[in-house]
């Protein structure tokens, strides 16, 4: 963002809106390989470079695949799914989205009338891993505070709990709700002045009317806060939020 803004001849801005994740266009276009509902190449890249989802399921170690599905999909049956993936790829590599969706569905014992497709969490996990979505989100949150003018607004729309947890933690930290200092540092007399003030005391969800008009908004959460006059402390360089989501 910093470079993008500089290219436009600006060093700061009045507001930043992050509407993160995948777009309907990407989900609906089978050729992008994001959907477990449409047959397409098993890709999931938001840009055209880097490793695709097929690269991960065809090349990575079984435990690494299980870890991705557990960490980014919050899928409890991640080990069983990873084992099924490895068994199948030994016969022939994965190339298509429906191919993977069927293997995951079978590994979970079929759909059994479940409201959401059994492959939902696995596909979300692979997409997050392929696009380092949480790393990108953290980087954007960090850089935003140095780009916003005083009174500038940061608004973020998230679509699942992993994203919202990162945003909520960042908001709490930067509004002084929780100390961002190192636990090794001696207790400081005064908490660091807040870099932001909250606009949304808690996450704003889509209204019933909006969700009826756009079912994809059902999991959307909006959080917003306003930048104060306080300059970005150098110390923030060390307590980058980046480390939180990797375990
Ligand atoms: C939820 S969609 C935004 C939809 C858009 N606001 C609209 O109303 O049509 C998120 C978009 O962010 C893009 N995106 C994903 N990761 C990105 C990143 N790291 N940097 C910039 N854009 C990214 C995706 O390609 C996708 O088009």
Short mmCIF file of C-alpha atoms and ligand atoms in Angstrom, two decimals:
data_model
loop_
_atom_site.label_atom_id
_atom_site.label_comp_id
_atom_site.label_asym_id
_atom_site.label_seq_id
_atom_site.Cartn_x
_atom_site.Cartn_y
_atom_site.Cartn_z
CA UNK A 1 0.00 0.00 0.00
CA UNK A 2 2.80 2.41 0.88
CA UNK A 3 4.34 2.17 -2.60
CA UNK A 4 0.93 2.29 -4.24
CA UNK A 5 0.08 5.50 -2.41
CA UNK A 6 3.51 7.01 -3.21
CA UNK A 7 2.95 6.20 -6.90
CA UNK A 8 -0.17 8.37 -6.61
CA UNK A 9 1.97 11.17 -5.14
CA UNK A 10 0.72 10.76 -1.57
CA UNK A 11 2.53 9.85 1.67
CA UNK A 12 -0.62 9.54 3.75
CA UNK A 13 -4.36 9.10 3.36
CA UNK A 14 -7.64 9.86 5.14
CA UNK A 15 -9.10 6.35 5.19
CA UNK A 16 -8.22 2.75 4.44
CA UNK A 17 -10.88 0.11 3.77
CA UNK A 18 -9.78 -3.54 3.64
CA UNK A 19 -12.45 -5.82 2.17
CA UNK A 20 -10.32 -8.91 2.37
CA UNK A 21 -10.37 -12.50 1.19
CA UNK A 22 -11.80 -13.93 -2.01
CA UNK A 23 -14.29 -12.20 -4.29
CA UNK A 24 -17.52 -13.54 -5.74
CA UNK A 25 -15.99 -13.14 -9.19
CA UNK A 26 -13.17 -15.48 -8.22
CA UNK A 27 -15.50 -18.01 -6.59
CA UNK A 28 -17.95 -18.01 -9.49
CA UNK A 29 -15.31 -18.33 -12.21
CA UNK A 30 -14.54 -22.09 -12.31
CA UNK A 31 -11.29 -21.42 -14.17
CA UNK A 32 -9.80 -19.72 -11.05
CA UNK A 33 -10.08 -23.00 -9.15
CA UNK A 34 -11.42 -21.63 -5.85
CA UNK A 35 -14.74 -23.46 -5.71
CA UNK A 36 -15.56 -27.00 -4.52
CA UNK A 37 -18.89 -26.60 -6.32
CA UNK A 38 -17.50 -26.02 -9.85
CA UNK A 39 -15.01 -28.11 -11.74
CA UNK A 40 -11.82 -26.20 -12.61
CA UNK A 41 -8.04 -26.39 -12.36
CA UNK A 42 -6.97 -26.84 -8.70
CA UNK A 43 -5.32 -23.41 -8.55
CA UNK A 44 -6.70 -20.93 -5.89
CA UNK A 45 -4.00 -18.29 -6.54
CA UNK A 46 -5.27 -14.70 -6.32
CA UNK A 47 -2.28 -13.52 -8.31
CA UNK A 48 -0.75 -15.64 -11.06
CA UNK A 49 2.54 -16.39 -9.36
CA UNK A 50 3.57 -18.71 -6.51
CA UNK A 51 2.53 -22.27 -5.68
CA UNK A 52 -1.01 -23.40 -6.45
CA UNK A 53 -3.29 -25.60 -4.34
CA UNK A 54 -2.42 -28.53 -6.62
CA UNK A 55 1.29 -28.00 -5.82
CA UNK A 56 0.56 -28.19 -2.09
CA UNK A 57 -1.62 -31.35 -2.17
CA UNK A 58 0.60 -33.13 -4.70
CA UNK A 59 3.99 -32.27 -3.18
CA UNK A 60 3.80 -31.41 0.51
CA UNK A 61 4.38 -33.83 3.35
CA UNK A 62 1.21 -35.44 4.79
CA UNK A 63 1.75 -33.80 8.21
CA UNK A 64 2.24 -30.38 6.61
CA UNK A 65 -1.01 -30.75 4.65
CA UNK A 66 -2.80 -31.83 7.85
CA UNK A 67 -1.33 -28.81 9.66
CA UNK A 68 -2.56 -26.37 6.98
CA UNK A 69 -6.07 -27.86 7.05
CA UNK A 70 -6.17 -27.77 10.87
CA UNK A 71 -4.61 -24.28 11.27
CA UNK A 72 -6.39 -22.40 8.45
CA UNK A 73 -9.54 -24.52 8.18
CA UNK A 74 -10.04 -25.24 11.87
CA UNK A 75 -10.89 -28.74 10.60
CA UNK A 76 -10.67 -31.36 13.38
CA UNK A 77 -10.46 -34.25 10.92
CA UNK A 78 -7.40 -32.75 9.19
CA UNK A 79 -5.22 -35.86 9.64
CA UNK A 80 -7.77 -38.18 8.06
CA UNK A 81 -8.22 -35.80 5.12
CA UNK A 82 -4.44 -35.44 4.62
CA UNK A 83 -4.03 -39.23 4.68
CA UNK A 84 -6.79 -39.63 2.06
CA UNK A 85 -5.15 -36.95 -0.11
CA UNK A 86 -1.77 -38.68 0.03
CA UNK A 87 -3.29 -42.11 -0.71
CA UNK A 88 -5.06 -40.72 -3.76
CA UNK A 89 -2.13 -38.70 -5.11
CA UNK A 90 0.03 -41.85 -5.04
CA UNK A 91 -2.38 -43.23 -7.67
CA UNK A 92 -2.41 -40.01 -9.75
CA UNK A 93 -1.81 -36.32 -8.99
CA UNK A 94 -4.68 -33.93 -8.26
CA UNK A 95 -5.50 -31.51 -11.09
CA UNK A 96 -9.16 -30.53 -10.64
CA UNK A 97 -11.22 -28.89 -7.87
CA UNK A 98 -14.06 -31.44 -7.90
CA UNK A 99 -11.49 -34.22 -7.77
CA UNK A 100 -10.17 -32.93 -4.43
CA UNK A 101 -13.67 -32.07 -3.15
CA UNK A 102 -14.81 -35.68 -3.73
CA UNK A 103 -11.79 -37.15 -1.92
CA UNK A 104 -12.37 -34.84 1.08
CA UNK A 105 -16.11 -35.61 1.13
CA UNK A 106 -15.39 -39.37 1.10
CA UNK A 107 -12.73 -38.96 3.82
CA UNK A 108 -15.39 -37.29 5.99
CA UNK A 109 -17.92 -40.05 5.34
CA UNK A 110 -20.05 -38.16 2.80
CA UNK A 111 -22.33 -35.12 3.08
CA UNK A 112 -25.02 -36.73 5.30
CA UNK A 113 -27.37 -33.76 4.88
CA UNK A 114 -24.82 -31.32 6.35
CA UNK A 115 -25.77 -27.69 5.49
CA UNK A 116 -22.28 -26.85 4.21
CA UNK A 117 -20.19 -28.94 1.84
CA UNK A 118 -17.70 -31.15 3.75
CA UNK A 119 -14.79 -29.68 1.71
CA UNK A 120 -15.53 -26.08 2.74
CA UNK A 121 -12.90 -25.94 5.50
CA UNK A 122 -10.21 -27.75 3.47
CA UNK A 123 -10.68 -25.42 0.51
CA UNK A 124 -10.60 -22.35 2.78
CA UNK A 125 -7.41 -23.65 4.38
CA UNK A 126 -5.64 -24.27 1.08
CA UNK A 127 -6.71 -20.87 -0.25
CA UNK A 128 -5.34 -19.09 2.86
CA UNK A 129 -2.07 -21.02 2.59
CA UNK A 130 -1.67 -20.47 -1.18
CA UNK A 131 -2.22 -16.68 -0.82
CA UNK A 132 -0.69 -16.20 2.67
CA UNK A 133 -3.92 -14.35 3.39
CA UNK A 134 -3.33 -13.95 7.13
CA UNK A 135 0.26 -12.76 6.60
CA UNK A 136 -1.00 -10.23 4.07
CA UNK A 137 -3.73 -9.08 6.45
CA UNK A 138 -1.20 -8.54 9.25
CA UNK A 139 1.15 -6.66 6.94
CA UNK A 140 -1.72 -4.41 5.80
CA UNK A 141 -2.78 -3.67 9.39
CA UNK A 142 0.79 -2.80 10.33
CA UNK A 143 1.43 -0.51 7.37
CA UNK A 144 -1.97 1.18 7.65
CA UNK A 145 -1.07 2.92 10.90
CA UNK A 146 1.90 4.69 9.30
CA UNK A 147 -0.18 5.78 6.29
CA UNK A 148 -3.25 7.19 8.00
CA UNK A 149 -3.40 10.89 8.84
CA UNK A 150 -4.59 11.85 12.35
CA UNK A 151 -8.40 11.36 12.44
CA UNK A 152 -7.97 8.94 9.51
CA UNK A 153 -10.19 5.85 9.57
CA UNK A 154 -9.23 2.17 9.21
CA UNK A 155 -12.15 -0.12 8.37
CA UNK A 156 -11.78 -3.87 7.87
CA UNK A 157 -14.35 -6.39 6.63
CA UNK A 158 -13.51 -10.00 7.54
CA UNK A 159 -15.27 -13.22 6.57
CA UNK A 160 -14.16 -15.86 9.03
CA UNK A 161 -13.04 -16.20 12.64
CA UNK A 162 -9.31 -16.51 11.89
CA UNK A 163 -9.28 -13.14 10.12
CA UNK A 164 -11.54 -11.48 12.69
CA UNK A 165 -9.40 -12.73 15.59
CA UNK A 166 -6.31 -11.07 14.07
CA UNK A 167 -8.18 -7.81 13.46
CA UNK A 168 -9.74 -7.80 16.93
CA UNK A 169 -6.34 -8.41 18.60
CA UNK A 170 -4.77 -5.63 16.55
CA UNK A 171 -7.60 -3.22 17.33
CA UNK A 172 -7.43 -3.99 21.06
CA UNK A 173 -3.69 -3.49 21.06
CA UNK A 174 -3.67 -0.27 19.06
CA UNK A 175 -6.51 1.31 21.08
CA UNK A 176 -4.60 0.56 24.29
CA UNK A 177 -7.16 -2.02 25.44
CA UNK A 178 -4.29 -4.51 25.93
CA UNK A 179 -0.56 -3.67 26.37
CA UNK A 180 1.54 -4.41 23.28
CA UNK A 181 4.79 -4.23 25.28
CA UNK A 182 7.08 -7.26 25.59
CA UNK A 183 6.34 -9.48 28.60
CA UNK A 184 10.03 -9.33 29.47
CA UNK A 185 10.01 -5.56 29.84
CA UNK A 186 9.65 -4.21 33.42
CA UNK A 187 6.06 -3.13 34.18
CA UNK A 188 5.71 0.29 32.68
CA UNK A 189 4.17 3.00 34.85
CA UNK A 190 1.99 4.42 32.08
CA UNK A 191 0.40 2.42 29.24
CA UNK A 192 1.56 3.54 25.78
CA UNK A 193 -0.67 6.28 24.32
CA UNK A 194 -3.24 4.73 21.98
CA UNK A 195 -2.65 5.01 18.25
CA UNK A 196 -6.36 4.69 17.51
CA UNK A 197 -9.76 5.21 19.11
CA UNK A 198 -12.47 2.64 18.43
CA UNK A 199 -15.40 3.58 16.17
CA UNK A 200 -17.09 0.18 16.38
CA UNK A 201 -17.09 -0.95 20.04
CA UNK A 202 -17.71 -4.45 18.69
CA UNK A 203 -17.81 -6.06 15.28
CA UNK A 204 -20.73 -5.00 13.09
CA UNK A 205 -22.50 -7.89 11.34
CA UNK A 206 -24.61 -7.70 8.19
CA UNK A 207 -28.28 -6.95 8.78
CA UNK A 208 -31.00 -9.53 8.11
CA UNK A 209 -32.00 -7.50 5.05
CA UNK A 210 -28.42 -7.42 3.73
CA UNK A 211 -27.92 -11.14 4.32
CA UNK A 212 -31.23 -11.89 2.59
CA UNK A 213 -30.11 -9.81 -0.40
CA UNK A 214 -26.55 -11.17 -0.32
CA UNK A 215 -26.17 -14.53 1.53
CA UNK A 216 -22.37 -14.25 1.19
CA UNK A 217 -22.53 -11.36 3.68
CA UNK A 218 -23.72 -13.69 6.45
CA UNK A 219 -20.25 -14.20 7.89
CA UNK A 220 -18.99 -10.65 7.22
CA UNK A 221 -17.80 -8.56 10.17
CA UNK A 222 -16.88 -4.89 9.99
CA UNK A 223 -14.54 -3.24 12.51
CA UNK A 224 -13.39 0.39 12.31
CA UNK A 225 -11.18 2.73 14.30
CA UNK A 226 -9.84 6.27 14.02
CA UNK A 227 -6.16 7.24 14.03
CA UNK A 228 -5.00 9.55 16.85
CA UNK A 229 -2.19 12.13 16.69
CA UNK A 230 0.25 9.70 18.35
CA UNK A 231 3.17 8.86 16.01
CA UNK A 232 3.92 5.18 15.36
CA UNK A 233 6.43 4.16 18.08
CA UNK A 234 9.63 2.55 16.74
CA UNK A 235 9.02 -0.25 19.24
CA UNK A 236 6.12 -1.39 17.08
CA UNK A 237 8.73 -2.65 14.66
CA UNK A 238 9.52 -5.40 17.25
CA UNK A 239 5.97 -6.26 18.24
CA UNK A 240 4.68 -6.74 14.76
CA UNK A 241 1.35 -8.56 14.95
CA UNK A 242 2.72 -10.82 12.22
CA UNK A 243 3.89 -13.51 14.60
CA UNK A 244 0.50 -14.29 16.08
CA UNK A 245 -1.11 -16.57 13.53
CA UNK A 246 1.80 -18.93 12.94
CA UNK A 247 2.04 -21.79 15.44
C1 LIG B 1 -13.73 -9.64 -0.91
S1 LIG B 1 -12.94 -9.26 -2.41
C2 LIG B 1 -13.21 -7.56 -2.58
C3 LIG B 1 -14.45 -7.31 -3.31
C4 LIG B 1 -14.68 -5.84 -3.68
N1 LIG B 1 -14.56 -4.97 -2.53
C5 LIG B 1 -16.04 -5.72 -4.26
O1 LIG B 1 -16.89 -5.16 -3.58
O2 LIG B 1 -16.19 -6.19 -5.38
C6 LIG B 1 -11.26 -9.28 -1.93
C7 LIG B 1 -10.34 -8.95 -3.10
O3 LIG B 1 -9.03 -8.76 -2.55
C8 LIG B 1 -8.07 -9.29 -3.45
N2 LIG B 1 -6.89 -9.65 -2.66
C9 LIG B 1 -6.68 -10.79 -1.99
N3 LIG B 1 -5.50 -10.76 -1.38
C10 LIG B 1 -4.96 -9.56 -1.66
C11 LIG B 1 -3.76 -8.91 -1.30
N4 LIG B 1 -2.86 -9.51 -0.54
N5 LIG B 1 -3.54 -7.67 -1.75
C12 LIG B 1 -4.42 -7.05 -2.52
N6 LIG B 1 -5.60 -7.60 -2.91
C13 LIG B 1 -5.85 -8.85 -2.47
C14 LIG B 1 -8.75 -10.51 -4.02
O4 LIG B 1 -8.18 -10.82 -5.24
C15 LIG B 1 -10.21 -10.07 -4.12
O5 LIG B 1 -10.50 -9.57 -5.37
#
